[in-house]
Tab-separated table of C-alpha atoms in Angstrom:
chain	number	residue	atom	x	y	z
Q	1	ASN	CA	0.000	0.000	0.000
Q	2	ALA	CA	1.464	3.345	-1.047
Q	3	GLY	CA	-1.131	5.244	1.023
Q	4	VAL	CA	-1.490	8.839	-0.177
Q	5	THR	CA	0.920	10.033	-2.857
Q	6	GLN	CA	1.468	13.573	-4.118
Q	7	THR	CA	3.372	14.996	-7.060
Q	8	PRO	CA	5.395	17.066	-7.531
Q	9	LYS	CA	7.347	17.436	-4.275
Q	10	PHE	CA	8.544	20.925	-5.184
Q	11	GLN	CA	7.355	23.500	-7.699
Q	12	VAL	CA	8.247	27.086	-8.551
Q	13	LEU	CA	5.767	29.140	-10.547
Q	14	LYS	CA	5.628	32.672	-11.845
Q	15	THR	CA	2.653	34.866	-10.998
Q	16	GLY	CA	-0.209	34.125	-13.375
Q	17	GLN	CA	0.870	30.620	-14.317
Q	18	SER	CA	-1.438	27.685	-13.774
Q	19	MET	CA	-0.657	24.184	-12.607
Q	20	THR	CA	-2.171	21.032	-11.151
Q	21	LEU	CA	-1.055	19.307	-7.973
Q	22	GLN	CA	-1.686	15.595	-8.167
Q	23	CYS	CA	-2.983	13.409	-5.341
Q	24	ALA	CA	-3.810	9.710	-5.336
Q	25	GLN	CA	-4.735	7.181	-2.648
Q	26	ASP	CA	-4.986	3.412	-2.748
Q	27	MET	CA	-6.934	2.855	0.491
Q	28	ASN	CA	-10.375	3.056	-1.175
Q	29	HIS	CA	-11.279	6.034	1.024
Q	30	GLU	CA	-14.382	7.952	0.000
Q	31	TYR	CA	-13.243	11.210	1.574
Q	32	MET	CA	-10.327	13.285	0.310
Q	33	SER	CA	-9.179	16.770	1.256
Q	34	TRP	CA	-6.651	19.419	0.325
Q	35	TYR	CA	-4.988	21.572	2.983
Q	36	ARG	CA	-2.443	24.310	2.902
Q	37	GLN	CA	0.065	24.800	5.693
Q	38	ASP	CA	1.558	28.201	6.431
Q	39	PRO	CA	3.821	29.157	9.353
Q	40	GLY	CA	1.815	29.862	12.504
Q	41	MET	CA	-1.487	29.131	10.751
Q	42	GLY	CA	-1.735	25.379	11.194
Q	43	LEU	CA	-3.597	23.534	8.444
Q	44	ARG	CA	-6.401	25.179	6.542
Q	45	LEU	CA	-8.881	23.230	4.445
Q	46	ILE	CA	-9.057	24.307	0.801
Q	47	HIS	CA	-11.489	21.837	-0.795
Q	48	TYR	CA	-12.768	18.407	0.020
Q	49	SER	CA	-14.658	15.560	-1.616
Q	50	VAL	CA	-17.059	13.045	-0.112
Q	51	GLY	CA	-16.940	10.738	-3.116
Q	52	ALA	CA	-16.400	10.569	-6.860
Q	53	GLY	CA	-18.196	13.447	-8.540
Q	54	ILE	CA	-18.847	15.360	-5.308
Q	55	THR	CA	-16.692	18.235	-4.100
Q	56	ASP	CA	-17.183	21.169	-1.763
Q	57	GLN	CA	-15.340	24.241	-0.539
Q	58	GLY	CA	-13.384	24.444	2.651
Q	59	GLU	CA	-12.085	27.434	4.595
Q	60	VAL	CA	-9.831	28.973	1.902
Q	61	PRO	CA	-11.091	27.913	-1.574
Q	62	ASN	CA	-10.436	31.076	-3.590
Q	63	GLY	CA	-7.983	30.613	-6.445
Q	64	TYR	CA	-8.234	26.820	-6.428
Q	65	ASN	CA	-10.345	24.278	-8.308
Q	66	VAL	CA	-10.829	20.574	-7.727
Q	67	SER	CA	-12.562	17.664	-9.380
Q	68	ARG	CA	-13.026	14.019	-8.408
Q	69	SER	CA	-13.614	11.743	-11.361
Q	70	THR	CA	-12.415	8.582	-9.581
Q	71	THR	CA	-12.230	7.396	-5.977
Q	72	GLU	CA	-8.421	7.296	-6.181
Q	73	ASP	CA	-7.545	10.731	-7.590
Q	74	PHE	CA	-8.180	14.250	-6.347
Q	75	PRO	CA	-6.157	16.892	-8.237
Q	76	LEU	CA	-5.914	20.510	-7.112
Q	77	ARG	CA	-5.695	23.195	-9.799
Q	78	LEU	CA	-4.257	26.649	-9.350
Q	79	LEU	CA	-5.895	28.765	-12.021
Q	80	SER	CA	-3.647	31.844	-11.949
Q	81	ALA	CA	-0.923	31.563	-9.325
Q	82	ALA	CA	-0.340	34.434	-6.899
Q	83	PRO	CA	2.475	34.948	-4.370
Q	84	SER	CA	-0.107	34.476	-1.577
Q	85	GLN	CA	-0.423	30.869	-2.700
Q	86	THR	CA	3.177	30.144	-1.727
Q	87	SER	CA	2.688	27.362	0.789
Q	88	VAL	CA	3.020	23.672	1.503
Q	89	TYR	CA	0.048	21.710	0.216
Q	90	PHE	CA	-1.108	18.438	1.727
Q	91	CYS	CA	-3.616	15.989	0.397
Q	92	ALA	CA	-5.367	13.647	2.824
Q	93	SER	CA	-7.870	10.821	2.667
Q	94	SER	CA	-10.148	9.285	5.285
Q	95	LEU	CA	-13.074	6.975	5.893
Q	96	GLY	CA	-15.224	9.936	6.917
Q	97	LEU	CA	-15.009	13.702	7.257
Q	98	ALA	CA	-14.764	13.436	11.042
Q	99	GLU	CA	-12.412	10.447	10.976
Q	100	ALA	CA	-8.616	10.270	11.153
Q	101	GLN	CA	-6.966	11.783	8.090
Q	102	TYR	CA	-4.093	10.073	6.294
Q	103	PHE	CA	-1.727	12.576	4.727
Q	104	GLY	CA	0.525	12.603	1.717
Q	105	PRO	CA	4.128	13.882	1.897
Q	106	GLY	CA	3.215	17.364	0.643
Q	107	THR	CA	4.056	19.688	-2.231
Q	108	ARG	CA	6.131	22.779	-1.498
Q	109	LEU	CA	4.997	25.523	-3.876
Q	110	THR	CA	6.698	28.864	-4.398
Q	111	VAL	CA	5.072	31.567	-6.509
Q	112	LEU	CA	7.380	34.377	-7.602
G	1	ALA	CA	-18.428	24.853	15.136
G	2	GLN	CA	-15.658	23.123	16.941
G	3	SER	CA	-12.415	24.907	17.722
G	4	VAL	CA	-9.127	23.731	19.167
G	5	THR	CA	-6.415	25.640	21.009
G	6	GLN	CA	-2.851	24.552	21.490
G	7	LEU	CA	-1.660	26.727	24.299
G	8	ASP	CA	2.065	26.604	23.555
G	9	SER	CA	3.582	27.364	20.175
G	10	GLN	CA	6.980	26.019	21.284
G	11	VAL	CA	8.066	23.723	24.091
G	12	PRO	CA	11.749	23.170	24.907
G	13	VAL	CA	12.564	20.126	27.023
G	14	PHE	CA	15.748	18.282	27.928
G	15	GLU	CA	16.361	14.827	26.549
G	16	GLU	CA	14.995	12.048	28.790
G	17	ALA	CA	12.737	14.526	30.621
G	18	PRO	CA	8.937	14.212	30.572
G	19	VAL	CA	6.821	16.455	28.374
G	20	GLU	CA	3.207	17.550	28.178
G	21	LEU	CA	1.757	19.343	25.162
G	22	ARG	CA	-1.519	21.018	25.922
G	23	CYS	CA	-4.676	21.001	23.841
G	24	ASN	CA	-8.120	22.366	24.650
G	25	TYR	CA	-11.227	22.170	22.487
G	26	SER	CA	-14.591	23.861	22.495
G	27	SER	CA	-17.289	21.927	24.237
G	28	SER	CA	-19.543	19.555	22.369
G	29	VAL	CA	-21.756	16.625	23.206
G	30	SER	CA	-19.637	14.300	21.119
G	31	VAL	CA	-16.037	14.664	19.995
G	32	TYR	CA	-13.341	12.794	18.208
G	33	LEU	CA	-9.844	13.929	19.195
G	34	PHE	CA	-6.539	13.371	17.451
G	35	TRP	CA	-2.849	14.110	17.799
G	36	TYR	CA	-0.625	14.226	14.750
G	37	VAL	CA	3.147	14.550	14.475
G	38	GLN	CA	5.009	16.248	11.644
G	39	TYR	CA	8.727	15.587	11.357
G	40	PRO	CA	10.779	18.153	9.407
G	41	ASN	CA	9.906	18.243	5.705
G	42	GLN	CA	7.362	15.453	6.011
G	43	GLY	CA	3.610	15.044	6.043
G	44	LEU	CA	1.474	14.598	9.139
G	45	GLN	CA	1.343	11.205	10.784
G	46	LEU	CA	-1.391	10.081	13.164
G	47	LEU	CA	0.006	9.604	16.699
G	48	LEU	CA	-3.185	8.596	18.468
G	49	LYS	CA	-6.924	9.139	18.492
G	50	TYR	CA	-9.814	9.175	20.921
G	51	LEU	CA	-13.158	8.091	19.530
G	52	SER	CA	-14.856	6.633	22.629
G	53	GLY	CA	-14.194	4.378	25.594
G	54	SER	CA	-11.158	4.641	27.848
G	55	THR	CA	-10.104	8.221	28.448
G	56	LEU	CA	-6.402	7.288	28.409
G	57	VAL	CA	-5.267	6.680	24.873
G	58	LYS	CA	-1.910	5.180	23.990
G	59	GLY	CA	-0.260	5.954	20.685
G	60	ILE	CA	2.907	5.269	18.784
G	61	ASN	CA	6.438	6.158	19.933
G	62	GLY	CA	5.521	6.012	23.641
G	63	PHE	CA	3.060	8.917	23.566
G	64	GLU	CA	-0.268	8.924	25.362
G	65	ALA	CA	-3.091	11.403	25.831
G	66	GLU	CA	-5.919	11.757	28.286
G	67	PHE	CA	-9.402	12.892	27.367
G	68	ASN	CA	-10.821	15.121	30.109
G	69	LYS	CA	-14.407	16.008	29.322
G	70	SER	CA	-14.923	18.359	32.282
G	71	GLN	CA	-11.879	20.423	31.335
G	72	THR	CA	-12.379	19.956	27.572
G	73	SER	CA	-8.742	18.984	27.249
G	74	PHE	CA	-6.733	16.322	25.438
G	75	HIS	CA	-3.138	16.823	26.561
G	76	LEU	CA	-0.349	14.753	25.039
G	77	ARG	CA	2.340	13.279	27.290
G	78	LYS	CA	5.510	11.292	27.094
G	79	PRO	CA	7.465	10.236	30.193
G	80	SER	CA	10.922	10.476	28.599
G	81	VAL	CA	11.641	12.243	25.313
G	82	HIS	CA	14.385	11.551	22.804
G	83	ILE	CA	16.115	13.681	20.203
G	84	SER	CA	14.068	11.854	17.579
G	85	ASP	CA	10.871	13.366	19.044
G	86	THR	CA	11.868	16.768	17.683
G	87	ALA	CA	8.872	17.674	15.540
G	88	GLU	CA	5.720	19.735	15.366
G	89	TYR	CA	2.635	18.292	17.021
G	90	PHE	CA	-0.925	19.080	16.016
G	91	CYS	CA	-4.067	18.509	18.010
G	92	ALA	CA	-7.301	18.097	16.043
G	93	VAL	CA	-10.997	17.757	16.874
G	94	SER	CA	-14.186	16.837	15.076
G	95	ASP	CA	-17.822	16.359	16.032
G	96	PRO	CA	-19.102	13.030	14.721
G	97	GLY	CA	-22.614	13.935	15.802
G	98	LYS	CA	-22.888	16.714	13.247
G	99	ARG	CA	-23.491	15.866	9.622
G	100	ASP	CA	-20.658	17.012	7.363
G	101	ASP	CA	-18.526	18.093	10.324
G	102	LYS	CA	-14.865	18.221	9.441
G	103	ILE	CA	-11.665	17.909	11.405
G	104	ILE	CA	-10.313	21.185	12.775
G	105	PHE	CA	-6.591	21.424	13.443
G	106	GLY	CA	-4.794	23.468	16.060
G	107	LYS	CA	-1.931	25.748	15.058
G	108	GLY	CA	0.704	23.301	16.274
G	109	THR	CA	3.330	23.039	19.017
G	110	ARG	CA	7.009	22.738	18.148
G	111	LEU	CA	8.820	20.365	20.475
G	112	HIS	CA	12.516	21.187	20.860
G	113	ILE	CA	14.610	18.512	22.527
G	114	LEU	CA	17.691	19.930	24.261
G	115	PRO	CA	20.747	17.678	24.636
């Protein structure tokens, strides 16, 4: 079992560029989430999904899009990168929204 | 909505000394409580969880936590820390009684182990 995998590990973008952060899990979890981690802010929920075809916004959704076409994959799209999106991004999966989350290794994104 | 407070942003402690990392949550009829550890440049790893039952929960790496409903606390303890425990620790809470309730994370406590 690979658990939750994320690619890439590191990425540098210029302001205005777009990109997709990839996330996959092999635990057959229905629930998947994207968080961003910033110093002193803890983890903040960006978007989440309760199953294939169903997504919803979290605490800080602006500037990000998600889709969930399969149970395994939950990509996060940055439409037009801004320096405020410089952060470490974590994908997580779980059996339920209130259940223990299993995290990927993270993607460190820098927007210049 | 639930909220969680980690009272200390940093805790320095000497190697082989005991440590307690404090966590308080807002009151609710039902709660799930979690502690996660994040080693440098890694993702978060589940240390332990309280869902129901015994209020003393044992986790990995010798850590344990006690659920105290009257004080709405879930403090994490270890009797003797090692250099390898240097990490950031996150407390998290959710309310399983509320539909669509999500896990809320605290802002984290950095544990510094002094030689």
